[in-house]
XYZ file of C-alpha atoms in Angstrom:
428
model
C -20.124 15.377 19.324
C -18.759 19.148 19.194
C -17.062 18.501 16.362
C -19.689 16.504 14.710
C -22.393 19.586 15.681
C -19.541 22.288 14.251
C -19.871 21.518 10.718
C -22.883 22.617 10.525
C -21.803 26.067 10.416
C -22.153 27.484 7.233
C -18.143 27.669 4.987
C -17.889 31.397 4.182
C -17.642 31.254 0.142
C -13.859 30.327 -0.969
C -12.706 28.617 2.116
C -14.308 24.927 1.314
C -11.411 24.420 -0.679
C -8.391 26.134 0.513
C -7.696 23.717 2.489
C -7.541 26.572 6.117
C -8.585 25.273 9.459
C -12.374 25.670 10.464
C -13.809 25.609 13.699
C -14.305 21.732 13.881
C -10.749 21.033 13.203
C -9.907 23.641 16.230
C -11.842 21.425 18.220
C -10.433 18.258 17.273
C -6.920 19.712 18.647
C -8.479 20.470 21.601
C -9.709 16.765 22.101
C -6.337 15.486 21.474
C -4.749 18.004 23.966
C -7.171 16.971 26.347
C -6.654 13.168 25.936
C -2.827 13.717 26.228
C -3.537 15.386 29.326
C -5.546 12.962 30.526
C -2.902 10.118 29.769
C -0.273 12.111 31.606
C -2.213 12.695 34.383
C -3.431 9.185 34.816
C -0.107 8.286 34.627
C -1.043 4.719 32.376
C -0.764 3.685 29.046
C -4.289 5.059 27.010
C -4.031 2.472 24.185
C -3.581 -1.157 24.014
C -0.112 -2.473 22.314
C -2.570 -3.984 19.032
C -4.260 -0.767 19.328
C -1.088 1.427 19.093
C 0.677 -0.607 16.052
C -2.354 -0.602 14.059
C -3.088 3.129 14.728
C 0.474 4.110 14.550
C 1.217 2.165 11.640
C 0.845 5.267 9.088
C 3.018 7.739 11.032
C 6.136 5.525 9.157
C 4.976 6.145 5.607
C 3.897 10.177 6.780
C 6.840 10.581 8.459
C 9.199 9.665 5.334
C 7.344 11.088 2.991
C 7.512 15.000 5.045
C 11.040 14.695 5.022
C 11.078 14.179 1.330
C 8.596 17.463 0.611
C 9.968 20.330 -1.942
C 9.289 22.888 1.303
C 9.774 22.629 5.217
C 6.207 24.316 5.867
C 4.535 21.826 3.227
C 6.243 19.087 4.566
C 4.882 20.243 7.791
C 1.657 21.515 7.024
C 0.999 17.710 5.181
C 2.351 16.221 7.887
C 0.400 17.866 10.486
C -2.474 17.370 8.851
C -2.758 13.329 7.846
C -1.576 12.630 11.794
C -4.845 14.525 12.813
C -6.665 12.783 10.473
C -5.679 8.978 10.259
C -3.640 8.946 13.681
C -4.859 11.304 16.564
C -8.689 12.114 16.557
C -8.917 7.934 15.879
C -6.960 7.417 18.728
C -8.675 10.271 20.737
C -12.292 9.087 20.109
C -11.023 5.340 20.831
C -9.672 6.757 24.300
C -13.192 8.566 25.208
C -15.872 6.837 23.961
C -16.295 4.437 27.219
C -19.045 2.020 25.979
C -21.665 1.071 23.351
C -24.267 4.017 24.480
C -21.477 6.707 24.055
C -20.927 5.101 20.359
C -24.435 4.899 19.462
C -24.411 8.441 20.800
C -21.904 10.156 18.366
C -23.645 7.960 15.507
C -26.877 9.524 16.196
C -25.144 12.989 15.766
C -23.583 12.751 12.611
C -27.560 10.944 11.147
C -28.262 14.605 13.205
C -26.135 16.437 11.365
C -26.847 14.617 8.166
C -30.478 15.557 8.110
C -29.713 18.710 8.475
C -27.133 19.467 5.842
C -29.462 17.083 3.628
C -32.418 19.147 4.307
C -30.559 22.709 3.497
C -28.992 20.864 0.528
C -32.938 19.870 -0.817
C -34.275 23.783 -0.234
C -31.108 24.843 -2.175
C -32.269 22.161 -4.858
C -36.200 23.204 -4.756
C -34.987 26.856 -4.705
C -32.517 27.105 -7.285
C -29.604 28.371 -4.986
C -27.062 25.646 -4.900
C -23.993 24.654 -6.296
C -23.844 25.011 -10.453
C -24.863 21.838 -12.366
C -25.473 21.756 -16.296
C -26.212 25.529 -16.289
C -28.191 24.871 -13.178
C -27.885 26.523 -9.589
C -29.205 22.926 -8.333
C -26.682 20.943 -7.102
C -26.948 20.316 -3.172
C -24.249 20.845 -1.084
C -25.426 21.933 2.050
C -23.562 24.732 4.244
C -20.127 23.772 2.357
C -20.236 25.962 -0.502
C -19.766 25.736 -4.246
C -16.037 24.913 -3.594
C -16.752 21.429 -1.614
C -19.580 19.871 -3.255
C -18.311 16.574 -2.173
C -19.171 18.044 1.312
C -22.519 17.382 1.499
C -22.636 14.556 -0.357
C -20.018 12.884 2.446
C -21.674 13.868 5.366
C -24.929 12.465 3.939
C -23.680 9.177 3.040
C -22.063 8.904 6.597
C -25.678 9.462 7.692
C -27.525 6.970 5.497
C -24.396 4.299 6.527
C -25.064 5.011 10.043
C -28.866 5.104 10.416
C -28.852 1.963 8.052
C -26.944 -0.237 11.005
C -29.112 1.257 13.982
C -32.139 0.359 12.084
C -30.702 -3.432 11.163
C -29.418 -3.553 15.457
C -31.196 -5.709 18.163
C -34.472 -4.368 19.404
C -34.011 -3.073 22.956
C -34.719 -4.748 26.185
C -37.356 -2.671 27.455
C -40.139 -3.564 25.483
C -40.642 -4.775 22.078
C -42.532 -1.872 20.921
C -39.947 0.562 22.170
C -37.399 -1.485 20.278
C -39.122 -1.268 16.980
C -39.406 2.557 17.254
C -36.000 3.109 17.608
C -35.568 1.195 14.531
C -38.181 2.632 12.480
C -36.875 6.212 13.147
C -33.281 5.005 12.000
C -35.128 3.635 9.001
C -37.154 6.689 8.458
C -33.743 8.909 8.466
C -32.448 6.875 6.046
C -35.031 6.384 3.744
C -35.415 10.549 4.148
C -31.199 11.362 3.524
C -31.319 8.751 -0.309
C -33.199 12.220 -1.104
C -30.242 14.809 -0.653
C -27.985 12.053 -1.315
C -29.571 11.727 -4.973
C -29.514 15.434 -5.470
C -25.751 15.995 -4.550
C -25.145 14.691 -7.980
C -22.085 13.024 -6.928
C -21.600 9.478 -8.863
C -18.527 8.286 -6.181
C -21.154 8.838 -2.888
C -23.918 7.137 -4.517
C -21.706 3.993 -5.321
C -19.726 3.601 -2.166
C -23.423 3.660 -0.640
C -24.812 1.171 -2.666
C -21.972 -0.982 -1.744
C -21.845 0.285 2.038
C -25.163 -0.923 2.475
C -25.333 -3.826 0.552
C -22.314 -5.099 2.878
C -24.537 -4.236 5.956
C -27.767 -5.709 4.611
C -25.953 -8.655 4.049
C -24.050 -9.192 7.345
C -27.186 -9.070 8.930
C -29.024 -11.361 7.470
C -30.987 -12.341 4.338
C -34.647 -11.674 6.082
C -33.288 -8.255 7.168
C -31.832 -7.296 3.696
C -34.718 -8.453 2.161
C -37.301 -6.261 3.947
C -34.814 -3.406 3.604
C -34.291 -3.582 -0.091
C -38.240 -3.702 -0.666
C -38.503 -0.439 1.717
C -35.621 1.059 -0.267
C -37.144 0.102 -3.262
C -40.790 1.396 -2.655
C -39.175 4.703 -1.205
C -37.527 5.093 -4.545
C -40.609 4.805 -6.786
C -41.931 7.151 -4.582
C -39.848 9.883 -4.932
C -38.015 9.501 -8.183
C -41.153 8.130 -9.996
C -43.781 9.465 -8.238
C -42.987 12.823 -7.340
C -40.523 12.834 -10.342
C -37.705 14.454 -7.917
C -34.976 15.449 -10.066
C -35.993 12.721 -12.903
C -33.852 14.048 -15.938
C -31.427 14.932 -14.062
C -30.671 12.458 -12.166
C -31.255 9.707 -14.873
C -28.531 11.462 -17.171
C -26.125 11.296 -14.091
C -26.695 7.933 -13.314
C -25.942 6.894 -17.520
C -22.936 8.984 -17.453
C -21.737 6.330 -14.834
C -21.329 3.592 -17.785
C -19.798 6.148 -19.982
C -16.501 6.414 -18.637
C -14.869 4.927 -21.436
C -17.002 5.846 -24.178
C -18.026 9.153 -24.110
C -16.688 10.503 -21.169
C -17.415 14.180 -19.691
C -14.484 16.891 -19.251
C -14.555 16.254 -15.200
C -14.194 12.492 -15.873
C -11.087 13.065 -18.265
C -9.377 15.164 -16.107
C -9.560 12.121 -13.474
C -8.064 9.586 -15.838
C -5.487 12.292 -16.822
C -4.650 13.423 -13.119
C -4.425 9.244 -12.072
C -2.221 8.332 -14.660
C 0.170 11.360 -13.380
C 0.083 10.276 -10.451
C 0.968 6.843 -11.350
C 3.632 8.447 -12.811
C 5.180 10.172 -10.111
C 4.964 7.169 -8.293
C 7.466 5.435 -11.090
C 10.093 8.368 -10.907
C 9.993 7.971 -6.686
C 8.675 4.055 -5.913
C 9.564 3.891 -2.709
C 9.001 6.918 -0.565
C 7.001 9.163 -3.120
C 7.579 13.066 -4.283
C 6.792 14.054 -0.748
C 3.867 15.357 1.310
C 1.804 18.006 -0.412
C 4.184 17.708 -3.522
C 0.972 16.584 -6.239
C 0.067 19.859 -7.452
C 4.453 21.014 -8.001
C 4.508 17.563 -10.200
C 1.492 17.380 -11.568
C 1.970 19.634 -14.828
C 5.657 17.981 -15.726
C 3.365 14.447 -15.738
C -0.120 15.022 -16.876
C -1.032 14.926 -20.435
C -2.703 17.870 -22.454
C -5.567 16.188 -21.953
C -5.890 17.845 -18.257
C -8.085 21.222 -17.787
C -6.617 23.612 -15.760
C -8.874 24.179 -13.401
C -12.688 23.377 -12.778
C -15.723 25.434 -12.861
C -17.397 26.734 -9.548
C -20.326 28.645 -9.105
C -23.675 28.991 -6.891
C -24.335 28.264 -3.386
C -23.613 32.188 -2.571
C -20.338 32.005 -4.434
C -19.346 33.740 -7.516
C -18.352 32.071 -10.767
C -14.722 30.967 -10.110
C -11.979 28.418 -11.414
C -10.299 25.959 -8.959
C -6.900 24.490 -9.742
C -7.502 20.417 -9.780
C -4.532 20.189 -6.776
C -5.315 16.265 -6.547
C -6.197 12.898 -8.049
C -9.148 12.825 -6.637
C -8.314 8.670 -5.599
C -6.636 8.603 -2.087
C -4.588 5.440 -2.809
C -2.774 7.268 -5.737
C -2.383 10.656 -3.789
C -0.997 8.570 -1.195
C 0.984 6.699 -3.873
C 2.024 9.247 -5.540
C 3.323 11.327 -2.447
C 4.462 8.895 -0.083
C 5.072 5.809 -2.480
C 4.671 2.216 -1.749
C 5.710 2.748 1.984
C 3.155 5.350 2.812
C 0.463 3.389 0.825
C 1.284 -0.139 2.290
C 1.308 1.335 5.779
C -1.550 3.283 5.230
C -3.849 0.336 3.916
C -2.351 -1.962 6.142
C -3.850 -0.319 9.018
C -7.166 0.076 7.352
C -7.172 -3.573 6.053
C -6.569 -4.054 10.278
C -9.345 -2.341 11.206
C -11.417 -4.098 8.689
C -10.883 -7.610 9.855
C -10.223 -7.149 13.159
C -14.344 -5.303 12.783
C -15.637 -8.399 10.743
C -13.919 -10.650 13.618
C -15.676 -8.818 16.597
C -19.208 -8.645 14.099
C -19.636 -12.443 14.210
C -19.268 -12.956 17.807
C -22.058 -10.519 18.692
C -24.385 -10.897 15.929
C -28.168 -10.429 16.433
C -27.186 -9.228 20.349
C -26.106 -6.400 21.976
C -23.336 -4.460 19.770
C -24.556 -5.675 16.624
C -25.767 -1.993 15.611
C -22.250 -0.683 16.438
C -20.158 -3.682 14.475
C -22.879 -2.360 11.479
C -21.744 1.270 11.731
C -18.542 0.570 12.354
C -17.808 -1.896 9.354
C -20.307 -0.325 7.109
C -18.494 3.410 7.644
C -15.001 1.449 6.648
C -16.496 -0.065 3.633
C -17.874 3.212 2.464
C -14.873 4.862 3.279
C -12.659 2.665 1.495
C -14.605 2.293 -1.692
C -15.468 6.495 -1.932
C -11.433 6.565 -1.520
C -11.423 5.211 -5.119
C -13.151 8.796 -6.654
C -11.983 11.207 -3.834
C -9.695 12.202 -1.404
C -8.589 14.332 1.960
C -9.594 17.783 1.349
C -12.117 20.234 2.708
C -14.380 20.833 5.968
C -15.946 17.491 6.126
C -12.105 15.715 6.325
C -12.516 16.094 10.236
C -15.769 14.170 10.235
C -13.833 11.323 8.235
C -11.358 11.303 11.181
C -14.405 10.874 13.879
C -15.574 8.448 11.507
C -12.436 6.410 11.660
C -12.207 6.507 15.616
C -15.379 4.842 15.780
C -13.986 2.331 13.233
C -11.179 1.881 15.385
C -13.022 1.437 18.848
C -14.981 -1.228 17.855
C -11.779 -2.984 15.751
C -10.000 -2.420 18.817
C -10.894 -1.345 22.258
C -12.118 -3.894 24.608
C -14.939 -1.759 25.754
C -16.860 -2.623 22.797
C -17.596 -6.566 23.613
C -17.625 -5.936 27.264
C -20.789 -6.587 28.976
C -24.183 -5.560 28.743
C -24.517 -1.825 30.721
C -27.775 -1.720 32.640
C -30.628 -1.174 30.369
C -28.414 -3.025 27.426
C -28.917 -6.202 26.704
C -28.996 -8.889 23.977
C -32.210 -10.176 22.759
């Protein structure tokens, strides 16, 4: 939850994309540190033998692929950097969070912390100081600068993804009423963070949503997704229609979605142009890829003329600026591209683990107790894995990806998460 609550702090301007360590990611070191200390003091194995090939699985593909890199410290520095990520925090938050409560419990933080970069992200949209956008300092992006705009966007969607599931989870066992509270409040959230979410402008968050929550709506049930569609629905007339937040705006973003092929924008060219390159570099080096952190040293020798240079920043307390495109902006081509088949097959392979091993736990508790966890747990994968089509690792918010995947990975794998009931848990 310290890490969660840390990225709230505001990303002096310049630093969202350099790609330096923030306070958040110090903490996450210190949660490893302590869980290795805790394992060696114990004196017992802290993960199951499933639990440690699926989690381990990408340190093959990482490993190989640092070895290959132009430079020792960029070998390093990549490799240092996708263990926190995909291998450690997992496997730190799958070692502490003891039961369903402590889950529910960092889920409610990051809707926490979603509200609140969503609601600095709508004052910087009413107020005209966010991020640039058509000419327009109105993008929201919350506390993570001009330089990350996918930042807020992220963190919102993790929000919406979360408070979706712990509104569609059993009602609790002390009373009906209190049940239905609970649920309305995670409905209210969520109805509350589709505003930010819309005015982050970001085309990738608002589709692996859509498709996030569609999965959970319908792995709940029909009656459920129903209600919850008409909700969304009326919440949407309300503000887009109604209120007319963002109308124009938001209407010509939403076309530009279908125009990908015909009449695509500069920012969408240069992600065609930067994909085929690294599709490239994935032909010259099939196997174990150009090496860790080795995109941006190849990327010139492969991309057509068709790439910009650079992108445009500006707003959000920053001054105009250009920022190199150092990435594909698709994490199954960086991966590809960098690490090659073996980094991407062991990489997907232990997502594609988590995934059905999730699905497999869902059905045997749904409607009880745990069915809001399976929710968050497989709707945060599906997000995850469809947003990794449009972006990749980069930025603040990458350590609240790696939270994200622990919780993924406790409920694919610990046995803590079908054990039973704690007192005051039950299933309806």
């Amino acid at each position: 939850m310290a890490v969660v609550a840390l990225l709230a702090l505001p990303v002096p301007p310049g630093d969202g994309g350099s790609g330096g360590g923030t306070a958040a990611d110090a903490v996450s070191a210190l949660v490893v540190c302590w869980c290795v200390a805790r394992a060696v003091r114990g004196a017992r194995r802290p993960l199951t033998r499933t639990a440690a090939v699926v989690l381990g699985l990408p340190v093959i593909g990482i490993a190989v692929a640092a070895v290959g890199a132009s430079t020792a410290s960029a070998g390093m520095t990549g490799l240092v950097r996708y263990l926190q990520i995909f291998v450690l925090v997992p496997a730190a938050v799958l070692m502490l969070v003891r039961d369903r409560r402590d889950f529910c419990l960092v889920a409610w933080s990051i809707v926490g912390l979603a509200l609140f970069q969503g609601s600095v992200g709508v004052y910087q949209y009413v107020t005209g100081t966010g991020a640039s956008y058509m000419g327009s300092d109105v993008r929201a992006v919350g506390t993570f600068g001009a330089t990350d705009v996918m930042g807020m966007a992220t963190v919102v969607s993790y929000g919406v993804v979360c408070a979706v599931a712990l509104a569609l989870g059993p009602a609790s066992p002390k009373g009906h009423q209190a049940g239905l509270s609970q649920r309305q409040i995670a409905l209210v959230c969520a109805l509350l963070l589709t505003v930010p979410l819309a005015l982050s402008f970001s085309r990738g968050a608002w589709i692996a949503t859509v498709v996030a929550c569609g999965a959970q709506l319908g792995l709940a049930g029909v009656r459920r997704a129903l209600r919850a569609l008409a909700a969304v629905a009326a919440a949407a007339v309300v503000l887009v229609g109604g209120l007319g937040i963002g109308t124009q705006m938001l209407q010509e973003r939403i076309t530009s979605i279908t125009q990908v092929t015909d009449a695509p924008d500069q920012s969408v060219t240069d992600r065609y142009t930067m994909w085929a390159a690294a599709v490239d570099m994935w032909r010259d080096e099939p196997v174990s890829g150009v090496g860790l952190k080795a995109f941006p040293d190849h990327r010139d020798s492969h991309a057509s003329l068709a790439l910009s240079s650079a992108s445009d920043t500006a707003g959000a307390g920053a001054a105009f600026a250009r920022q190199p495109l150092l990435s594909p902006h698709n994490m199954y081509l960086l991966v590809l591209s960098e690490q090659g088949l073996l980094g991407l097959c062991t990489l997907v392979g232990s997502w594609a683990a988590f995934l059905l091993l999730g699905l497999r736990r869902l059905t045997r508790v749904r409607g009880g107790a745990g069915t809001d966890c399976a929710l968050v747990a497989c709707g945060l994968l599906v997000w995850q894995l469809v947003d990794f089509a449009y972006a990749d690792i980069g930025g603040p918010s990458t350590v609240l990806m790696a939270v994200v995947l622990g919780l993924v990975a406790w409920w694919a794998l610990s046995g803590r998460a079908l054990a039973a009931p704690a007192p005051g848990e039950a299933p309806r």
